[in-house]
Amino acid sequence: RKTEKTISAYRAKVTQAGVTAGAPIGPSDVWIIYDADDALPPGDPNYAACKNGDYPDPGDNHGVDGANVVFGDGHAQWVARRNYLYLWALGTDELHPAIIP
């Protein structure tokens, strides 16, 4: 659970996408709310490209460009696809399906 107490002195537990386990993660890094990951119907020509959960792809609101994220300190930011996996790793400390071997 993300609370002020749990995110004020948090350290990463997962090493991935340029984030090393043990790295300090503060409230301005932690993801609280982010754009929905919309799905396309199976018959859509872009269906195969949209199976990356929580990653900008053609079926999402902003397509492959990126997503909006609200962080633990209250600020909102556009996260471009090129920075998405790094900021995901930093902000959620969860293994991302696009990174897992």
Short mmCIF file of N, CA and C in Angstrom, two decimals:
data_model
loop_
_atom_site.label_atom_id
_atom_site.label_comp_id
_atom_site.label_asym_id
_atom_site.label_seq_id
_atom_site.Cartn_x
_atom_site.Cartn_y
_atom_site.Cartn_z
N ARG A 1 0.84 -1.18 0.00
CA ARG A 1 0.00 0.00 0.00
C ARG A 1 0.88 1.24 0.00
N LYS A 2 0.53 2.19 -0.85
CA LYS A 2 1.31 3.43 -0.96
C LYS A 2 0.73 4.48 -0.02
N THR A 3 1.50 4.81 1.00
CA THR A 3 1.12 5.86 1.93
C THR A 3 2.29 6.82 2.05
N GLU A 4 2.08 7.96 2.68
CA GLU A 4 3.17 8.91 2.88
C GLU A 4 4.33 8.25 3.61
N LYS A 5 4.01 7.46 4.61
CA LYS A 5 5.05 6.79 5.39
C LYS A 5 5.82 5.76 4.56
N THR A 6 5.11 4.96 3.74
CA THR A 6 5.80 3.90 3.00
C THR A 6 6.62 4.42 1.83
N ILE A 7 6.28 5.58 1.27
CA ILE A 7 7.05 6.07 0.11
C ILE A 7 8.08 7.13 0.46
N SER A 8 8.10 7.62 1.69
CA SER A 8 9.03 8.69 2.02
C SER A 8 10.48 8.22 2.11
N ALA A 9 10.71 6.96 2.42
CA ALA A 9 12.09 6.45 2.52
C ALA A 9 12.20 5.10 1.81
N TYR A 10 11.48 4.95 0.71
CA TYR A 10 11.43 3.66 0.00
C TYR A 10 12.72 3.41 -0.78
N ARG A 11 13.11 2.16 -0.89
CA ARG A 11 14.24 1.73 -1.72
C ARG A 11 13.77 0.64 -2.66
N ALA A 12 14.21 0.70 -3.91
CA ALA A 12 13.80 -0.28 -4.92
C ALA A 12 14.16 -1.69 -4.49
N LYS A 13 13.28 -2.62 -4.79
CA LYS A 13 13.52 -4.03 -4.49
C LYS A 13 13.85 -4.82 -5.75
N VAL A 14 13.56 -4.25 -6.92
CA VAL A 14 13.72 -4.93 -8.20
C VAL A 14 14.76 -4.20 -9.05
N THR A 15 15.65 -4.96 -9.70
CA THR A 15 16.59 -4.38 -10.65
C THR A 15 16.05 -4.63 -12.05
N GLN A 16 15.78 -3.55 -12.78
CA GLN A 16 15.30 -3.64 -14.16
C GLN A 16 15.32 -2.26 -14.80
N ALA A 17 15.44 -2.23 -16.10
CA ALA A 17 15.30 -1.01 -16.92
C ALA A 17 16.13 0.17 -16.41
N GLY A 18 17.31 -0.09 -15.88
CA GLY A 18 18.17 0.98 -15.42
C GLY A 18 18.00 1.36 -13.96
N VAL A 19 17.08 0.73 -13.26
CA VAL A 19 16.87 0.96 -11.83
C VAL A 19 17.50 -0.21 -11.08
N THR A 20 18.35 0.08 -10.11
CA THR A 20 19.05 -0.94 -9.35
C THR A 20 18.38 -1.16 -8.00
N ALA A 21 18.25 -2.40 -7.60
CA ALA A 21 17.70 -2.71 -6.28
C ALA A 21 18.50 -1.94 -5.23
N GLY A 22 17.80 -1.34 -4.30
CA GLY A 22 18.43 -0.54 -3.26
C GLY A 22 18.45 0.95 -3.56
N ALA A 23 18.14 1.33 -4.81
CA ALA A 23 18.12 2.75 -5.18
C ALA A 23 16.99 3.46 -4.43
N PRO A 24 17.26 4.67 -3.93
CA PRO A 24 16.20 5.41 -3.24
C PRO A 24 15.13 5.86 -4.23
N ILE A 25 13.88 5.71 -3.82
CA ILE A 25 12.74 6.14 -4.63
C ILE A 25 11.89 7.02 -3.74
N GLY A 26 11.68 8.26 -4.18
CA GLY A 26 10.92 9.20 -3.37
C GLY A 26 9.52 9.43 -3.90
N PRO A 27 8.73 10.22 -3.19
CA PRO A 27 7.35 10.50 -3.60
C PRO A 27 7.23 11.05 -5.02
N SER A 28 8.22 11.82 -5.48
CA SER A 28 8.14 12.38 -6.83
C SER A 28 8.41 11.33 -7.91
N ASP A 29 8.80 10.12 -7.52
CA ASP A 29 9.03 9.01 -8.46
C ASP A 29 7.88 8.01 -8.50
N VAL A 30 7.14 7.89 -7.40
CA VAL A 30 6.14 6.83 -7.24
C VAL A 30 4.88 7.14 -8.05
N TRP A 31 4.45 6.16 -8.85
CA TRP A 31 3.24 6.29 -9.66
C TRP A 31 2.01 5.99 -8.80
N ILE A 32 1.06 6.94 -8.80
CA ILE A 32 -0.18 6.76 -8.07
C ILE A 32 -1.33 6.44 -9.04
N ILE A 33 -1.44 7.24 -10.11
CA ILE A 33 -2.49 7.07 -11.12
C ILE A 33 -1.84 7.21 -12.49
N TYR A 34 -2.25 6.35 -13.43
CA TYR A 34 -1.75 6.50 -14.81
C TYR A 34 -2.83 6.09 -15.80
N ASP A 35 -2.64 6.52 -17.06
CA ASP A 35 -3.63 6.27 -18.10
C ASP A 35 -3.98 4.79 -18.20
N ALA A 36 -5.22 4.55 -18.58
CA ALA A 36 -5.70 3.18 -18.77
C ALA A 36 -4.95 2.50 -19.92
N ASP A 37 -4.87 1.20 -19.83
CA ASP A 37 -4.26 0.40 -20.89
C ASP A 37 -5.40 -0.26 -21.64
N ASP A 38 -5.86 0.42 -22.69
CA ASP A 38 -7.02 -0.05 -23.43
C ASP A 38 -6.67 -1.23 -24.32
N ALA A 39 -7.65 -2.06 -24.54
CA ALA A 39 -7.47 -3.24 -25.38
C ALA A 39 -8.17 -3.04 -26.72
N LEU A 40 -7.67 -3.70 -27.73
CA LEU A 40 -8.32 -3.71 -29.04
C LEU A 40 -9.02 -5.05 -29.22
N PRO A 41 -10.07 -5.09 -30.03
CA PRO A 41 -10.73 -6.37 -30.29
C PRO A 41 -9.81 -7.30 -31.07
N PRO A 42 -9.92 -8.62 -30.89
CA PRO A 42 -9.05 -9.58 -31.56
C PRO A 42 -8.96 -9.44 -33.07
N GLY A 43 -9.97 -8.92 -33.76
CA GLY A 43 -9.93 -8.78 -35.21
C GLY A 43 -9.18 -7.55 -35.70
N ASP A 44 -8.82 -6.64 -34.80
CA ASP A 44 -8.13 -5.42 -35.19
C ASP A 44 -6.72 -5.73 -35.68
N PRO A 45 -6.27 -5.07 -36.76
CA PRO A 45 -4.92 -5.34 -37.29
C PRO A 45 -3.79 -5.03 -36.30
N ASN A 46 -4.04 -4.17 -35.32
CA ASN A 46 -3.01 -3.84 -34.32
C ASN A 46 -3.12 -4.70 -33.06
N TYR A 47 -4.02 -5.69 -33.05
CA TYR A 47 -4.26 -6.50 -31.86
C TYR A 47 -2.98 -7.13 -31.30
N ALA A 48 -2.15 -7.71 -32.15
CA ALA A 48 -0.93 -8.38 -31.69
C ALA A 48 0.04 -7.41 -31.02
N ALA A 49 0.04 -6.16 -31.43
CA ALA A 49 0.94 -5.15 -30.86
C ALA A 49 0.43 -4.60 -29.54
N CYS A 50 -0.75 -4.99 -29.11
CA CYS A 50 -1.37 -4.42 -27.91
C CYS A 50 -1.43 -5.40 -26.74
N LYS A 51 -0.52 -6.32 -26.68
CA LYS A 51 -0.55 -7.30 -25.59
C LYS A 51 0.44 -6.96 -24.47
N ASN A 52 1.07 -5.81 -24.54
CA ASN A 52 1.97 -5.38 -23.47
C ASN A 52 1.16 -4.63 -22.43
N GLY A 53 0.83 -5.28 -21.34
CA GLY A 53 0.09 -4.61 -20.29
C GLY A 53 0.86 -3.43 -19.75
N ASP A 54 0.16 -2.33 -19.51
CA ASP A 54 0.76 -1.12 -18.95
C ASP A 54 1.97 -0.64 -19.74
N TYR A 55 1.78 -0.52 -21.05
CA TYR A 55 2.82 0.01 -21.92
C TYR A 55 2.14 0.68 -23.11
N PRO A 56 2.60 1.85 -23.52
CA PRO A 56 1.94 2.55 -24.63
C PRO A 56 1.97 1.73 -25.93
N ASP A 57 0.79 1.41 -26.42
CA ASP A 57 0.69 0.68 -27.68
C ASP A 57 -0.50 1.22 -28.48
N PRO A 58 -0.72 0.75 -29.71
CA PRO A 58 -1.73 1.35 -30.58
C PRO A 58 -3.14 1.41 -30.02
N GLY A 59 -3.52 0.53 -29.13
CA GLY A 59 -4.88 0.53 -28.60
C GLY A 59 -5.14 1.51 -27.48
N ASP A 60 -4.11 2.14 -26.97
CA ASP A 60 -4.26 3.03 -25.82
C ASP A 60 -4.72 4.43 -26.22
N ASN A 61 -5.15 5.20 -25.23
CA ASN A 61 -5.68 6.53 -25.43
C ASN A 61 -4.75 7.42 -26.25
N HIS A 62 -3.46 7.39 -25.96
CA HIS A 62 -2.48 8.21 -26.68
C HIS A 62 -1.66 7.39 -27.66
N GLY A 63 -2.11 6.18 -27.95
CA GLY A 63 -1.38 5.32 -28.89
C GLY A 63 0.00 4.98 -28.35
N VAL A 64 0.97 4.94 -29.24
CA VAL A 64 2.33 4.54 -28.87
C VAL A 64 3.15 5.71 -28.31
N ASP A 65 2.56 6.91 -28.27
CA ASP A 65 3.33 8.10 -27.87
C ASP A 65 3.73 8.11 -26.40
N GLY A 66 2.86 7.66 -25.51
CA GLY A 66 3.16 7.69 -24.08
C GLY A 66 1.89 7.71 -23.25
N ALA A 67 2.02 8.18 -22.01
CA ALA A 67 0.87 8.20 -21.10
C ALA A 67 1.05 9.29 -20.06
N ASN A 68 -0.06 9.71 -19.46
CA ASN A 68 -0.03 10.66 -18.36
C ASN A 68 0.06 9.89 -17.05
N VAL A 69 0.85 10.42 -16.11
CA VAL A 69 1.05 9.78 -14.81
C VAL A 69 0.93 10.83 -13.71
N VAL A 70 0.26 10.47 -12.61
CA VAL A 70 0.21 11.31 -11.41
C VAL A 70 1.12 10.63 -10.38
N PHE A 71 2.02 11.40 -9.80
CA PHE A 71 3.03 10.89 -8.89
C PHE A 71 2.66 11.15 -7.43
N GLY A 72 3.39 10.49 -6.53
CA GLY A 72 3.11 10.54 -5.11
C GLY A 72 3.22 11.91 -4.47
N ASP A 73 3.94 12.82 -5.10
CA ASP A 73 4.04 14.18 -4.56
C ASP A 73 2.94 15.08 -5.11
N GLY A 74 2.06 14.51 -5.96
CA GLY A 74 0.92 15.26 -6.48
C GLY A 74 1.12 15.83 -7.87
N HIS A 75 2.33 15.80 -8.41
CA HIS A 75 2.52 16.36 -9.75
C HIS A 75 2.10 15.36 -10.82
N ALA A 76 1.68 15.87 -11.96
CA ALA A 76 1.33 15.04 -13.11
C ALA A 76 2.35 15.31 -14.20
N GLN A 77 2.60 14.29 -15.02
CA GLN A 77 3.64 14.41 -16.04
C GLN A 77 3.31 13.52 -17.23
N TRP A 78 3.64 14.00 -18.41
CA TRP A 78 3.57 13.18 -19.61
C TRP A 78 4.82 12.29 -19.62
N VAL A 79 4.64 10.99 -19.79
CA VAL A 79 5.76 10.05 -19.87
C VAL A 79 5.80 9.50 -21.29
N ALA A 80 6.80 9.91 -22.04
CA ALA A 80 6.97 9.44 -23.42
C ALA A 80 7.37 7.96 -23.42
N ARG A 81 7.01 7.27 -24.48
CA ARG A 81 7.28 5.84 -24.58
C ARG A 81 8.77 5.52 -24.37
N ARG A 82 9.66 6.37 -24.87
CA ARG A 82 11.10 6.10 -24.76
C ARG A 82 11.57 6.08 -23.30
N ASN A 83 10.86 6.75 -22.40
CA ASN A 83 11.21 6.80 -20.97
C ASN A 83 10.30 5.91 -20.11
N TYR A 84 9.31 5.29 -20.73
CA TYR A 84 8.25 4.63 -19.98
C TYR A 84 8.75 3.49 -19.10
N LEU A 85 9.54 2.58 -19.64
CA LEU A 85 9.95 1.41 -18.84
C LEU A 85 10.86 1.80 -17.68
N TYR A 86 11.74 2.76 -17.88
CA TYR A 86 12.60 3.22 -16.78
C TYR A 86 11.75 3.85 -15.68
N LEU A 87 10.85 4.77 -16.07
CA LEU A 87 10.03 5.44 -15.06
C LEU A 87 9.02 4.48 -14.43
N TRP A 88 8.56 3.48 -15.19
CA TRP A 88 7.70 2.43 -14.63
C TRP A 88 8.46 1.68 -13.53
N ALA A 89 9.68 1.24 -13.83
CA ALA A 89 10.49 0.49 -12.87
C ALA A 89 10.75 1.33 -11.62
N LEU A 90 11.04 2.60 -11.83
CA LEU A 90 11.30 3.49 -10.70
C LEU A 90 10.02 3.77 -9.91
N GLY A 91 8.92 3.97 -10.60
CA GLY A 91 7.70 4.42 -9.96
C GLY A 91 6.78 3.35 -9.42
N THR A 92 6.95 2.09 -9.86
CA THR A 92 6.07 1.04 -9.36
C THR A 92 6.83 -0.06 -8.63
N ASP A 93 8.12 -0.21 -8.94
CA ASP A 93 8.95 -1.28 -8.37
C ASP A 93 8.33 -2.65 -8.62
N GLU A 94 7.70 -2.78 -9.79
CA GLU A 94 7.11 -4.05 -10.21
C GLU A 94 7.81 -4.51 -11.48
N LEU A 95 7.96 -5.81 -11.64
CA LEU A 95 8.51 -6.34 -12.88
C LEU A 95 7.52 -6.06 -14.00
N HIS A 96 7.99 -5.52 -15.10
CA HIS A 96 7.12 -5.23 -16.23
C HIS A 96 7.18 -6.36 -17.24
N PRO A 97 6.03 -6.77 -17.78
CA PRO A 97 6.02 -7.89 -18.74
C PRO A 97 6.91 -7.67 -19.97
N ALA A 98 7.11 -6.42 -20.37
CA ALA A 98 7.95 -6.14 -21.53
C ALA A 98 9.43 -6.33 -21.23
N ILE A 99 9.79 -6.41 -19.96
CA ILE A 99 11.19 -6.53 -19.55
C ILE A 99 11.53 -7.95 -19.12
N ILE A 100 10.56 -8.67 -18.58
CA ILE A 100 10.81 -10.01 -18.06
C ILE A 100 11.28 -10.91 -19.18
N PRO A 101 12.44 -11.57 -18.99
CA PRO A 101 12.97 -12.44 -20.06
C PRO A 101 12.11 -13.67 -20.28
#
